[in-house]
mmCIF file of C-alpha atoms and ligand atoms in Angstrom:
data_model
loop_
_atom_site.group_PDB
_atom_site.id
_atom_site.type_symbol
_atom_site.label_atom_id
_atom_site.label_comp_id
_atom_site.label_asym_id
_atom_site.label_seq_id
_atom_site.Cartn_x
_atom_site.Cartn_y
_atom_site.Cartn_z
ATOM 1 C CA UNK A 1 0.200 0.124 0.010
ATOM 2 C CA UNK A 2 1.314 3.677 -0.843
ATOM 3 C CA UNK A 3 2.336 5.621 2.197
ATOM 4 C CA UNK A 4 -0.365 8.420 2.599
ATOM 5 C CA UNK A 5 0.948 11.680 4.138
ATOM 6 C CA UNK A 6 -0.313 12.165 7.580
ATOM 7 C CA UNK A 7 -0.476 15.461 9.661
ATOM 8 C CA UNK A 8 0.553 15.733 13.284
ATOM 9 C CA UNK A 9 -2.194 15.226 15.776
ATOM 10 C CA UNK A 10 -3.231 18.366 17.690
ATOM 11 C CA UNK A 11 -3.423 18.629 21.346
ATOM 12 C CA UNK A 12 -6.924 19.508 21.414
ATOM 13 C CA UNK A 13 -9.751 18.836 19.216
ATOM 14 C CA UNK A 14 -10.844 21.678 17.306
ATOM 15 C CA UNK A 15 -14.260 22.574 16.411
ATOM 16 C CA UNK A 16 -15.093 20.927 12.985
ATOM 17 C CA UNK A 17 -14.432 23.301 10.017
ATOM 18 C CA UNK A 18 -14.787 23.021 6.227
ATOM 19 C CA UNK A 19 -15.375 19.696 5.044
ATOM 20 C CA UNK A 20 -15.862 18.214 8.534
ATOM 21 C CA UNK A 21 -18.428 20.762 9.574
ATOM 22 C CA UNK A 22 -20.268 20.315 6.117
ATOM 23 C CA UNK A 23 -20.296 16.532 6.433
ATOM 24 C CA UNK A 24 -22.056 17.037 10.126
ATOM 25 C CA UNK A 25 -24.377 19.433 8.496
ATOM 26 C CA UNK A 26 -25.200 16.965 5.840
ATOM 27 C CA UNK A 27 -25.799 14.340 8.199
ATOM 28 C CA UNK A 28 -28.109 16.592 10.390
ATOM 29 C CA UNK A 29 -29.986 17.212 7.254
ATOM 30 C CA UNK A 30 -30.247 13.447 6.329
ATOM 31 C CA UNK A 31 -31.609 12.473 9.838
ATOM 32 C CA UNK A 32 -34.233 15.264 9.376
ATOM 33 C CA UNK A 33 -35.342 13.878 6.336
ATOM 34 C CA UNK A 34 -35.262 10.294 7.684
ATOM 35 C CA UNK A 35 -37.628 11.284 10.361
ATOM 36 C CA UNK A 36 -39.697 13.195 8.334
ATOM 37 C CA UNK A 37 -40.131 10.378 5.850
ATOM 38 C CA UNK A 38 -40.707 7.861 8.403
ATOM 39 C CA UNK A 39 -43.936 9.794 9.629
ATOM 40 C CA UNK A 40 -44.821 10.806 6.361
ATOM 41 C CA UNK A 41 -44.797 7.208 4.808
ATOM 42 C CA UNK A 42 -46.179 5.453 7.960
ATOM 43 C CA UNK A 43 -49.772 3.804 7.600
ATOM 44 C CA UNK A 44 -50.578 4.743 11.317
ATOM 45 C CA UNK A 45 -49.187 7.734 13.284
ATOM 46 C CA UNK A 46 -45.938 6.444 15.006
ATOM 47 C CA UNK A 47 -44.596 7.626 18.353
ATOM 48 C CA UNK A 48 -41.082 8.855 18.762
ATOM 49 C CA UNK A 49 -39.989 5.465 19.931
ATOM 50 C CA UNK A 50 -41.594 3.941 16.662
ATOM 51 C CA UNK A 51 -39.575 6.418 14.641
ATOM 52 C CA UNK A 52 -36.480 5.686 16.329
ATOM 53 C CA UNK A 53 -36.830 1.896 15.758
ATOM 54 C CA UNK A 54 -37.814 2.584 12.216
ATOM 55 C CA UNK A 55 -34.955 4.839 11.578
ATOM 56 C CA UNK A 56 -32.282 3.351 13.659
ATOM 57 C CA UNK A 57 -31.414 6.830 15.340
ATOM 58 C CA UNK A 58 -31.298 7.224 19.091
ATOM 59 C CA UNK A 59 -34.599 8.046 20.851
ATOM 60 C CA UNK A 60 -32.844 11.485 21.834
ATOM 61 C CA UNK A 61 -31.638 12.301 18.247
ATOM 62 C CA UNK A 62 -35.307 11.607 17.102
ATOM 63 C CA UNK A 63 -36.720 13.719 19.723
ATOM 64 C CA UNK A 64 -34.626 16.711 18.968
ATOM 65 C CA UNK A 65 -35.399 16.260 15.292
ATOM 66 C CA UNK A 66 -39.289 15.775 15.894
ATOM 67 C CA UNK A 67 -39.385 19.156 17.820
ATOM 68 C CA UNK A 68 -37.540 20.722 15.036
ATOM 69 C CA UNK A 69 -40.195 19.371 12.519
ATOM 70 C CA UNK A 70 -43.142 20.104 15.044
ATOM 71 C CA UNK A 71 -41.863 23.650 15.317
ATOM 72 C CA UNK A 72 -41.513 24.111 11.539
ATOM 73 C CA UNK A 73 -44.960 23.028 10.816
ATOM 74 C CA UNK A 74 -44.272 19.807 9.056
ATOM 75 C CA UNK A 75 -45.116 17.406 11.731
ATOM 76 C CA UNK A 76 -47.943 17.510 14.356
ATOM 77 C CA UNK A 77 -48.462 15.835 17.764
ATOM 78 C CA UNK A 78 -51.747 13.904 18.279
ATOM 79 C CA UNK A 79 -53.264 13.411 21.756
ATOM 80 C CA UNK A 80 -51.158 10.994 24.001
ATOM 81 C CA UNK A 81 -52.087 7.343 23.775
ATOM 82 C CA UNK A 82 -51.565 5.392 27.351
ATOM 83 C CA UNK A 83 -49.524 2.723 27.029
ATOM 84 C CA UNK A 84 -50.410 -0.958 28.215
ATOM 85 C CA UNK A 85 -47.513 -1.241 30.439
ATOM 86 C CA UNK A 86 -46.043 1.335 32.639
ATOM 87 C CA UNK A 87 -44.218 4.225 31.340
ATOM 88 C CA UNK A 88 -45.001 7.606 29.677
ATOM 89 C CA UNK A 89 -47.916 7.371 27.312
ATOM 90 C CA UNK A 90 -46.701 7.702 23.602
ATOM 91 C CA UNK A 91 -47.485 10.615 21.665
ATOM 92 C CA UNK A 92 -48.365 9.694 18.151
ATOM 93 C CA UNK A 93 -46.889 11.733 15.103
ATOM 94 C CA UNK A 94 -48.328 12.748 11.793
ATOM 95 C CA UNK A 95 -47.700 15.293 8.933
ATOM 96 C CA UNK A 96 -49.300 18.577 10.035
ATOM 97 C CA UNK A 97 -52.489 19.744 8.497
ATOM 98 C CA UNK A 98 -52.805 23.139 6.535
ATOM 99 C CA UNK A 99 -49.384 24.240 7.158
ATOM 100 C CA UNK A 100 -47.341 23.621 4.183
ATOM 101 C CA UNK A 101 -49.159 22.857 0.815
ATOM 102 C CA UNK A 102 -47.838 21.736 -2.518
ATOM 103 C CA UNK A 103 -49.739 22.928 -5.629
ATOM 104 C CA UNK A 104 -50.607 20.927 -8.839
ATOM 105 C CA UNK A 105 -51.362 22.724 -11.907
ATOM 106 C CA UNK A 106 -52.587 21.321 -15.251
ATOM 107 C CA UNK A 107 -53.241 22.590 -18.863
ATOM 108 C CA UNK A 108 -54.975 19.971 -20.949
ATOM 109 C CA UNK A 109 -56.837 20.133 -23.840
ATOM 110 C CA UNK A 110 -60.344 20.863 -22.319
ATOM 111 C CA UNK A 111 -59.601 22.344 -19.001
ATOM 112 C CA UNK A 112 -57.176 24.509 -16.815
ATOM 113 C CA UNK A 113 -56.671 23.481 -13.218
ATOM 114 C CA UNK A 114 -55.162 24.258 -9.815
ATOM 115 C CA UNK A 115 -55.320 21.956 -6.666
ATOM 116 C CA UNK A 116 -53.561 22.328 -3.248
ATOM 117 C CA UNK A 117 -52.866 19.436 -0.980
ATOM 118 C CA UNK A 118 -51.408 19.740 2.609
ATOM 119 C CA UNK A 119 -48.825 17.180 4.151
ATOM 120 C CA UNK A 120 -51.801 14.801 5.071
ATOM 121 C CA UNK A 121 -52.952 14.634 1.509
ATOM 122 C CA UNK A 122 -56.231 16.838 2.194
ATOM 123 C CA UNK A 123 -57.473 19.004 -0.730
ATOM 124 C CA UNK A 124 -57.253 22.448 0.793
ATOM 125 C CA UNK A 125 -57.686 24.615 -2.593
ATOM 126 C CA UNK A 126 -59.127 23.735 -5.979
ATOM 127 C CA UNK A 127 -60.019 25.548 -9.287
ATOM 128 C CA UNK A 128 -60.665 23.939 -12.540
ATOM 129 C CA UNK A 129 -62.047 26.022 -15.549
ATOM 130 C CA UNK A 130 -63.271 23.698 -18.480
ATOM 131 C CA UNK A 131 -63.125 25.038 -22.213
ATOM 132 C CA UNK A 132 -61.420 23.851 -25.393
ATOM 133 C CA UNK A 133 -57.603 24.759 -25.544
ATOM 134 C CA UNK A 134 -57.225 23.162 -29.013
ATOM 135 C CA UNK A 135 -54.686 25.239 -31.072
ATOM 136 C CA UNK A 136 -54.486 27.682 -28.094
ATOM 137 C CA UNK A 137 -51.760 30.486 -27.496
ATOM 138 C CA UNK A 138 -49.431 29.485 -24.821
ATOM 139 C CA UNK A 139 -48.903 32.829 -23.690
ATOM 140 C CA UNK A 140 -52.632 33.460 -23.079
ATOM 141 C CA UNK A 141 -53.361 30.096 -21.643
ATOM 142 C CA UNK A 142 -50.434 30.319 -19.187
ATOM 143 C CA UNK A 143 -51.355 33.718 -17.948
ATOM 144 C CA UNK A 144 -54.853 32.723 -17.394
ATOM 145 C CA UNK A 145 -53.387 29.563 -15.497
ATOM 146 C CA UNK A 146 -51.329 32.178 -13.384
ATOM 147 C CA UNK A 147 -54.343 34.097 -12.523
ATOM 148 C CA UNK A 148 -56.274 30.909 -11.444
ATOM 149 C CA UNK A 149 -52.967 29.798 -9.372
ATOM 150 C CA UNK A 150 -52.565 33.346 -7.766
ATOM 151 C CA UNK A 151 -56.006 33.341 -6.515
ATOM 152 C CA UNK A 152 -55.354 29.859 -4.936
ATOM 153 C CA UNK A 153 -52.093 30.947 -3.377
ATOM 154 C CA UNK A 154 -53.724 34.094 -2.059
ATOM 155 C CA UNK A 155 -56.763 32.370 -0.517
ATOM 156 C CA UNK A 156 -54.010 29.610 0.986
ATOM 157 C CA UNK A 157 -51.533 32.306 2.333
ATOM 158 C CA UNK A 158 -54.787 34.090 3.761
ATOM 159 C CA UNK A 159 -55.512 30.912 5.677
ATOM 160 C CA UNK A 160 -52.135 30.985 6.999
ATOM 161 C CA UNK A 161 -50.652 28.176 4.755
ATOM 162 C CA UNK A 162 -47.290 28.179 2.784
ATOM 163 C CA UNK A 163 -46.923 27.177 -0.590
ATOM 164 C CA UNK A 164 -43.998 24.799 -1.037
ATOM 165 C CA UNK A 165 -43.843 24.892 -4.891
ATOM 166 C CA UNK A 166 -45.748 23.511 -7.948
ATOM 167 C CA UNK A 167 -45.981 21.003 -10.602
ATOM 168 C CA UNK A 168 -47.348 21.848 -14.061
ATOM 169 C CA UNK A 169 -48.983 18.803 -15.835
ATOM 170 C CA UNK A 170 -49.043 18.967 -19.748
ATOM 171 C CA UNK A 171 -50.225 16.745 -22.365
ATOM 172 C CA UNK A 172 -47.336 16.127 -24.315
ATOM 173 C CA UNK A 173 -43.573 15.537 -24.328
ATOM 174 C CA UNK A 174 -41.656 17.157 -21.289
ATOM 175 C CA UNK A 175 -38.031 16.868 -20.687
ATOM 176 C CA UNK A 176 -36.654 15.237 -17.893
ATOM 177 C CA UNK A 177 -35.240 18.185 -16.379
ATOM 178 C CA UNK A 178 -38.883 19.420 -15.844
ATOM 179 C CA UNK A 179 -38.619 22.738 -17.944
ATOM 180 C CA UNK A 180 -39.573 22.498 -21.431
ATOM 181 C CA UNK A 181 -42.389 21.154 -23.418
ATOM 182 C CA UNK A 182 -41.294 19.897 -26.828
ATOM 183 C CA UNK A 183 -44.596 19.183 -28.280
ATOM 184 C CA UNK A 184 -48.230 18.918 -27.190
ATOM 185 C CA UNK A 185 -49.947 18.023 -30.491
ATOM 186 C CA UNK A 186 -53.589 18.269 -29.142
ATOM 187 C CA UNK A 187 -52.811 21.725 -27.765
ATOM 188 C CA UNK A 188 -50.963 22.618 -31.068
ATOM 189 C CA UNK A 189 -47.939 23.782 -28.842
ATOM 190 C CA UNK A 190 -44.317 23.126 -29.415
ATOM 191 C CA UNK A 191 -41.157 24.405 -28.022
ATOM 192 C CA UNK A 192 -42.644 26.203 -25.030
ATOM 193 C CA UNK A 193 -40.973 26.998 -21.668
ATOM 194 C CA UNK A 194 -44.056 27.453 -19.440
ATOM 195 C CA UNK A 195 -41.946 28.262 -16.007
ATOM 196 C CA UNK A 196 -40.867 31.945 -16.901
ATOM 197 C CA UNK A 197 -44.216 32.311 -18.755
ATOM 198 C CA UNK A 198 -45.998 31.344 -15.793
ATOM 199 C CA UNK A 199 -43.918 33.599 -13.437
ATOM 200 C CA UNK A 200 -45.432 32.398 -10.238
ATOM 201 C CA UNK A 201 -44.927 33.882 -7.025
ATOM 202 C CA UNK A 202 -45.817 33.548 -3.441
ATOM 203 C CA UNK A 203 -47.670 36.552 -1.966
ATOM 204 C CA UNK A 204 -44.189 38.330 -0.687
ATOM 205 C CA UNK A 205 -43.292 38.346 -4.215
ATOM 206 C CA UNK A 206 -40.673 35.447 -3.930
ATOM 207 C CA UNK A 207 -40.690 33.303 -6.967
ATOM 208 C CA UNK A 208 -42.146 29.521 -6.640
ATOM 209 C CA UNK A 209 -40.341 26.599 -7.469
ATOM 210 C CA UNK A 210 -42.399 25.338 -10.595
ATOM 211 C CA UNK A 211 -41.490 22.175 -12.688
ATOM 212 C CA UNK A 212 -43.152 20.833 -15.359
ATOM 213 C CA UNK A 213 -44.197 17.073 -16.201
ATOM 214 C CA UNK A 214 -46.281 15.006 -18.562
ATOM 215 C CA UNK A 215 -49.574 14.820 -17.274
ATOM 216 C CA UNK A 216 -50.115 10.955 -17.474
ATOM 217 C CA UNK A 217 -46.790 10.745 -15.451
ATOM 218 C CA UNK A 218 -48.143 12.825 -12.543
ATOM 219 C CA UNK A 219 -51.616 11.214 -12.666
ATOM 220 C CA UNK A 220 -49.655 7.798 -12.015
ATOM 221 C CA UNK A 221 -48.057 9.045 -9.237
ATOM 222 C CA UNK A 222 -51.284 9.975 -7.715
ATOM 223 C CA UNK A 223 -52.360 6.365 -7.651
ATOM 224 C CA UNK A 224 -49.522 5.802 -5.207
ATOM 225 C CA UNK A 225 -51.500 7.374 -2.238
ATOM 226 C CA UNK A 226 -53.980 4.372 -2.588
ATOM 227 C CA UNK A 227 -53.554 0.607 -2.586
ATOM 228 C CA UNK A 228 -51.776 0.042 -5.833
ATOM 229 C CA UNK A 229 -48.613 -2.455 -6.074
ATOM 230 C CA UNK A 230 -45.250 -0.918 -6.447
ATOM 231 C CA UNK A 231 -44.917 -1.543 -10.191
ATOM 232 C CA UNK A 232 -47.976 -0.880 -12.552
ATOM 233 C CA UNK A 233 -48.549 0.757 -15.999
ATOM 234 C CA UNK A 234 -50.928 3.726 -15.498
ATOM 235 C CA UNK A 235 -53.123 4.922 -18.558
ATOM 236 C CA UNK A 236 -54.588 8.217 -18.640
ATOM 237 C CA UNK A 237 -57.462 8.657 -20.997
ATOM 238 C CA UNK A 238 -58.627 12.003 -22.116
ATOM 239 C CA UNK A 239 -58.600 13.793 -25.677
ATOM 240 C CA UNK A 240 -55.008 12.242 -25.709
ATOM 241 C CA UNK A 241 -53.979 9.043 -24.367
ATOM 242 C CA UNK A 242 -50.772 8.921 -22.185
ATOM 243 C CA UNK A 243 -49.066 6.361 -20.179
ATOM 244 C CA UNK A 244 -46.825 6.664 -16.831
ATOM 245 C CA UNK A 245 -44.505 3.660 -16.029
ATOM 246 C CA UNK A 246 -43.990 3.171 -12.419
ATOM 247 C CA UNK A 247 -41.405 0.718 -11.163
ATOM 248 C CA UNK A 248 -40.713 0.433 -7.486
ATOM 249 C CA UNK A 249 -42.859 3.329 -6.661
ATOM 250 C CA UNK A 250 -40.622 5.499 -8.975
ATOM 251 C CA UNK A 251 -41.406 6.616 -12.317
ATOM 252 C CA UNK A 252 -39.298 4.965 -15.050
ATOM 253 C CA UNK A 253 -38.733 7.966 -17.282
ATOM 254 C CA UNK A 254 -36.891 6.550 -20.503
ATOM 255 C CA UNK A 255 -33.672 8.391 -21.713
ATOM 256 C CA UNK A 256 -35.073 11.798 -22.020
ATOM 257 C CA UNK A 257 -38.433 11.388 -20.001
ATOM 258 C CA UNK A 258 -40.582 11.151 -23.339
ATOM 259 C CA UNK A 259 -41.691 7.587 -22.754
ATOM 260 C CA UNK A 260 -45.400 6.576 -22.156
ATOM 261 C CA UNK A 261 -46.787 7.956 -25.510
ATOM 262 C CA UNK A 262 -49.182 5.020 -26.039
ATOM 263 C CA UNK A 263 -51.520 7.214 -27.671
ATOM 264 C CA UNK A 264 -49.353 7.229 -30.759
ATOM 265 C CA UNK A 265 -48.830 3.405 -30.733
ATOM 266 C CA UNK A 266 -50.113 2.057 -34.076
ATOM 267 C CA UNK A 267 -53.515 0.248 -34.022
ATOM 268 C CA UNK A 268 -54.049 0.334 -37.919
ATOM 269 C CA UNK A 269 -51.636 1.930 -40.318
ATOM 270 C CA UNK A 270 -54.590 2.166 -42.928
ATOM 271 C CA UNK A 271 -56.486 4.371 -40.123
ATOM 272 C CA UNK A 272 -57.459 7.868 -39.693
ATOM 273 C CA UNK A 273 -54.999 10.944 -39.668
ATOM 274 C CA UNK A 274 -53.751 11.644 -35.972
ATOM 275 C CA UNK A 275 -52.943 15.147 -34.427
ATOM 276 C CA UNK A 276 -49.252 14.300 -34.479
ATOM 277 C CA UNK A 277 -49.249 13.583 -38.245
ATOM 278 C CA UNK A 278 -48.969 9.717 -38.566
ATOM 279 C CA UNK A 279 -52.007 7.546 -39.304
ATOM 280 C CA UNK A 280 -53.893 4.922 -37.136
ATOM 281 C CA UNK A 281 -52.820 5.897 -33.725
ATOM 282 C CA UNK A 282 -54.663 4.527 -30.582
ATOM 283 C CA UNK A 283 -55.950 7.994 -30.209
ATOM 284 C CA UNK A 284 -58.002 7.899 -33.117
ATOM 285 C CA UNK A 285 -59.712 5.100 -31.642
ATOM 286 C CA UNK A 286 -59.427 5.413 -27.977
ATOM 287 C CA UNK A 287 -59.282 9.183 -27.335
ATOM 288 C CA UNK A 288 -62.140 10.912 -25.695
ATOM 289 C CA UNK A 289 -63.279 13.130 -28.797
ATOM 290 C CA UNK A 290 -63.232 10.096 -30.748
ATOM 291 C CA UNK A 291 -65.630 8.277 -28.146
ATOM 292 C CA UNK A 292 -68.066 11.312 -27.965
ATOM 293 C CA UNK A 293 -68.510 11.826 -31.644
ATOM 294 C CA UNK A 294 -68.577 7.869 -32.222
ATOM 295 C CA UNK A 295 -71.589 7.931 -29.518
ATOM 296 C CA UNK A 296 -73.134 10.823 -31.653
ATOM 297 C CA UNK A 297 -72.383 13.205 -29.347
ATOM 298 C CA UNK A 298 -70.470 16.856 -29.565
ATOM 299 C CA UNK A 299 -66.657 16.653 -28.939
ATOM 300 C CA UNK A 300 -67.168 19.093 -26.160
ATOM 301 C CA UNK A 301 -69.909 16.928 -24.259
ATOM 302 C CA UNK A 302 -68.701 15.302 -20.802
ATOM 303 C CA UNK A 303 -67.908 11.734 -20.729
ATOM 304 C CA UNK A 304 -70.939 11.125 -18.338
ATOM 305 C CA UNK A 305 -73.270 11.951 -21.505
ATOM 306 C CA UNK A 306 -71.482 8.655 -22.897
ATOM 307 C CA UNK A 307 -72.118 7.050 -19.595
ATOM 308 C CA UNK A 308 -75.834 7.896 -19.832
ATOM 309 C CA UNK A 309 -76.058 6.621 -23.609
ATOM 310 C CA UNK A 310 -74.097 3.297 -22.536
ATOM 311 C CA UNK A 311 -76.684 2.765 -19.583
ATOM 312 C CA UNK A 312 -79.747 3.310 -21.831
ATOM 313 C CA UNK A 313 -78.210 0.475 -24.288
ATOM 314 C CA UNK A 314 -77.287 2.670 -27.170
ATOM 315 C CA UNK A 315 -75.771 0.748 -29.944
ATOM 316 C CA UNK A 316 -73.452 3.486 -31.425
ATOM 317 C CA UNK A 317 -72.202 4.261 -27.950
ATOM 318 C CA UNK A 318 -71.774 0.611 -27.098
ATOM 319 C CA UNK A 319 -69.976 -0.134 -30.280
ATOM 320 C CA UNK A 320 -67.532 2.644 -29.995
ATOM 321 C CA UNK A 321 -66.485 1.733 -26.557
ATOM 322 C CA UNK A 322 -66.100 -1.566 -27.560
ATOM 323 C CA UNK A 323 -63.997 -0.794 -30.411
ATOM 324 C CA UNK A 324 -62.111 1.660 -28.120
ATOM 325 C CA UNK A 325 -61.502 -1.220 -25.573
ATOM 326 C CA UNK A 326 -60.214 -3.480 -28.164
ATOM 327 C CA UNK A 327 -57.563 -0.817 -29.739
ATOM 328 C CA UNK A 328 -56.406 -0.124 -26.141
ATOM 329 C CA UNK A 329 -56.409 -3.719 -25.247
ATOM 330 C CA UNK A 330 -54.055 -4.382 -28.262
ATOM 331 C CA UNK A 331 -51.884 -1.632 -27.616
ATOM 332 C CA UNK A 332 -51.572 -2.463 -23.903
ATOM 333 C CA UNK A 333 -50.932 -6.393 -24.679
ATOM 334 C CA UNK A 334 -47.919 -5.299 -26.829
ATOM 335 C CA UNK A 335 -46.740 -3.271 -23.756
ATOM 336 C CA UNK A 336 -47.317 -6.391 -21.563
ATOM 337 C CA UNK A 337 -45.455 -8.552 -24.050
ATOM 338 C CA UNK A 338 -42.381 -6.075 -24.043
ATOM 339 C CA UNK A 339 -41.993 -5.174 -20.299
ATOM 340 C CA UNK A 340 -43.746 -7.851 -18.160
ATOM 341 C CA UNK A 341 -46.072 -5.873 -16.013
ATOM 342 C CA UNK A 342 -48.800 -7.286 -13.925
ATOM 343 C CA UNK A 343 -50.898 -4.519 -13.086
ATOM 344 C CA UNK A 344 -52.628 -1.780 -15.483
ATOM 345 C CA UNK A 345 -54.623 0.952 -14.071
ATOM 346 C CA UNK A 346 -56.907 2.627 -16.416
ATOM 347 C CA UNK A 347 -57.329 6.313 -15.535
ATOM 348 C CA UNK A 348 -59.243 9.451 -16.805
ATOM 349 C CA UNK A 349 -61.963 8.729 -19.309
ATOM 350 C CA UNK A 350 -61.193 4.956 -19.051
ATOM 351 C CA UNK A 351 -62.127 5.140 -15.297
ATOM 352 C CA UNK A 352 -65.291 6.503 -15.774
ATOM 353 C CA UNK A 353 -66.066 4.087 -18.305
ATOM 354 C CA UNK A 354 -64.474 1.189 -16.604
ATOM 355 C CA UNK A 355 -67.935 -0.734 -16.419
ATOM 356 C CA UNK A 356 -67.837 -0.795 -20.251
ATOM 357 C CA UNK A 357 -64.228 -0.756 -21.176
ATOM 358 C CA UNK A 358 -62.469 -2.767 -18.320
ATOM 359 C CA UNK A 359 -63.475 -6.411 -19.245
ATOM 360 C CA UNK A 360 -62.713 -5.647 -23.085
ATOM 361 C CA UNK A 361 -59.457 -4.405 -22.588
ATOM 362 C CA UNK A 362 -58.556 -7.313 -19.968
ATOM 363 C CA UNK A 363 -59.983 -9.828 -22.525
ATOM 364 C CA UNK A 364 -57.599 -8.635 -25.424
ATOM 365 C CA UNK A 365 -54.757 -8.499 -23.049
ATOM 366 C CA UNK A 366 -55.368 -12.098 -21.861
ATOM 367 C CA UNK A 367 -55.561 -13.197 -25.682
ATOM 368 C CA UNK A 368 -52.590 -11.515 -26.966
ATOM 369 C CA UNK A 369 -50.112 -11.402 -23.958
ATOM 370 C CA UNK A 370 -48.113 -14.344 -23.962
ATOM 371 C CA UNK A 371 -47.397 -14.731 -20.424
ATOM 372 C CA UNK A 372 -50.976 -13.955 -19.676
ATOM 373 C CA UNK A 373 -51.830 -17.832 -18.641
ATOM 374 C CA UNK A 374 -48.837 -17.970 -16.035
ATOM 375 C CA UNK A 375 -49.224 -14.505 -14.786
ATOM 376 C CA UNK A 376 -52.585 -12.796 -15.228
ATOM 377 C CA UNK A 377 -52.582 -9.239 -15.475
ATOM 378 C CA UNK A 378 -54.887 -7.279 -13.213
ATOM 379 C CA UNK A 379 -56.798 -4.451 -15.320
ATOM 380 C CA UNK A 380 -58.316 -2.061 -12.713
ATOM 381 C CA UNK A 381 -59.864 1.396 -12.827
ATOM 382 C CA UNK A 382 -57.873 4.315 -11.246
ATOM 383 C CA UNK A 383 -58.618 5.524 -7.750
ATOM 384 C CA UNK A 384 -57.425 9.017 -7.676
ATOM 385 C CA UNK A 385 -60.532 10.459 -9.020
ATOM 386 C CA UNK A 386 -61.065 13.411 -11.571
ATOM 387 C CA UNK A 387 -58.052 15.434 -12.638
ATOM 388 C CA UNK A 388 -55.549 12.896 -10.983
ATOM 389 C CA UNK A 389 -52.339 14.790 -12.621
ATOM 390 C CA UNK A 390 -53.307 17.637 -10.343
ATOM 391 C CA UNK A 391 -53.098 15.723 -7.017
ATOM 392 C CA UNK A 392 -49.966 13.764 -8.231
ATOM 393 C CA UNK A 393 -48.474 17.399 -9.149
ATOM 394 C CA UNK A 394 -49.324 18.293 -5.490
ATOM 395 C CA UNK A 395 -47.920 15.126 -4.137
ATOM 396 C CA UNK A 396 -44.614 15.480 -6.036
ATOM 397 C CA UNK A 397 -44.139 18.997 -4.381
ATOM 398 C CA UNK A 398 -44.881 17.640 -0.835
ATOM 399 C CA UNK A 399 -42.375 14.478 -1.398
ATOM 400 C CA UNK A 400 -39.534 17.085 -2.173
ATOM 401 C CA UNK A 401 -40.306 18.760 0.990
ATOM 402 C CA UNK A 402 -40.249 15.524 2.983
ATOM 403 C CA UNK A 403 -36.842 14.673 1.157
ATOM 404 C CA UNK A 404 -35.324 17.899 2.073
ATOM 405 C CA UNK A 405 -37.331 19.324 5.074
ATOM 406 C CA UNK A 406 -34.466 21.374 6.303
ATOM 407 C CA UNK A 407 -35.188 24.195 3.925
ATOM 408 C CA UNK A 408 -38.600 24.693 5.631
ATOM 409 C CA UNK A 409 -37.964 24.347 9.256
HETATM 410 ZN ZN1 ZN B 1 -50.567 10.025 -33.464
#
């Protein structure tokens, strides 16, 4: 082994400086994050002792860090629970209500939306405005979204809450840095950088941290709040059709974050022209406007109108939804054959139409996925409810708060 230069030992240990101080600082931050995560991710409110057991930190360290997180408004103490054995009653901990909030924003083809969630996951503000945004002007639409968000931020701050940041969901290709929308065919937008255009600010004028993400990917993350396996494929049905691939509770982003474009998987090369320029894409069989028109409704009608027709046994609506389900099923069977996934979550329009489309999709997947006889694929409706990308976006902001709570305490 080569000799390494040594320095003479000092008589008295000096307080850590430079790299050593920074290491200690980093360790403290990391422990703070460990404690915050242990409480945030627990299924039942844990006590300080439970957190110590889960993190491997000492009781004393956990107590100091919990006090800091409680004072900073990230955690709250619940009324003490008297222990069965002798000793002090345990104080269960949970994320704080209505203190720090994450903001989900969305521009989609037929609505704009804002939704704020607090650390326990409650919706504390929401604004959704519907109306067609086909071939819209990005500057004008983003200014409208800024007004919508500014109203929500003022309301939240007026109620004593702090906005930790925002995630903007968009129906198109967004780069992995979360800054640039390359293309959103159904909006008619390309090469847009929405964050400077939004220029979102807190009440005191300081800029808010905003990142952009694909709407299907954020909607997929919203499912993680519920009872879903750690790996699954999420399909978001709207005017466009997108997908989010979740592996071990993390999004799989591909090389540049541009994966999941299942709406442009070819169903029939001789099929109708798609907004992307190609022909016979899945969107032209299973996109929301195609479903509405097939059922004899205007493209601006709500999906509930299709549901009404399906309930009444309307032949055109039934045939259109069956055709959409078969197209979706064959695209998904290809996906299952390629990547081996056991759970498919149908969201957006497909969650609303699940009673008619779910078994069709499941049937085609079973028919076409080679491994289906050995590993049945569970096709289920999404649980996160309407405009799930807003919830997923808000949750992402809060996840980043919990991962680095030192900034907020
Ligand atoms: Zn296409």
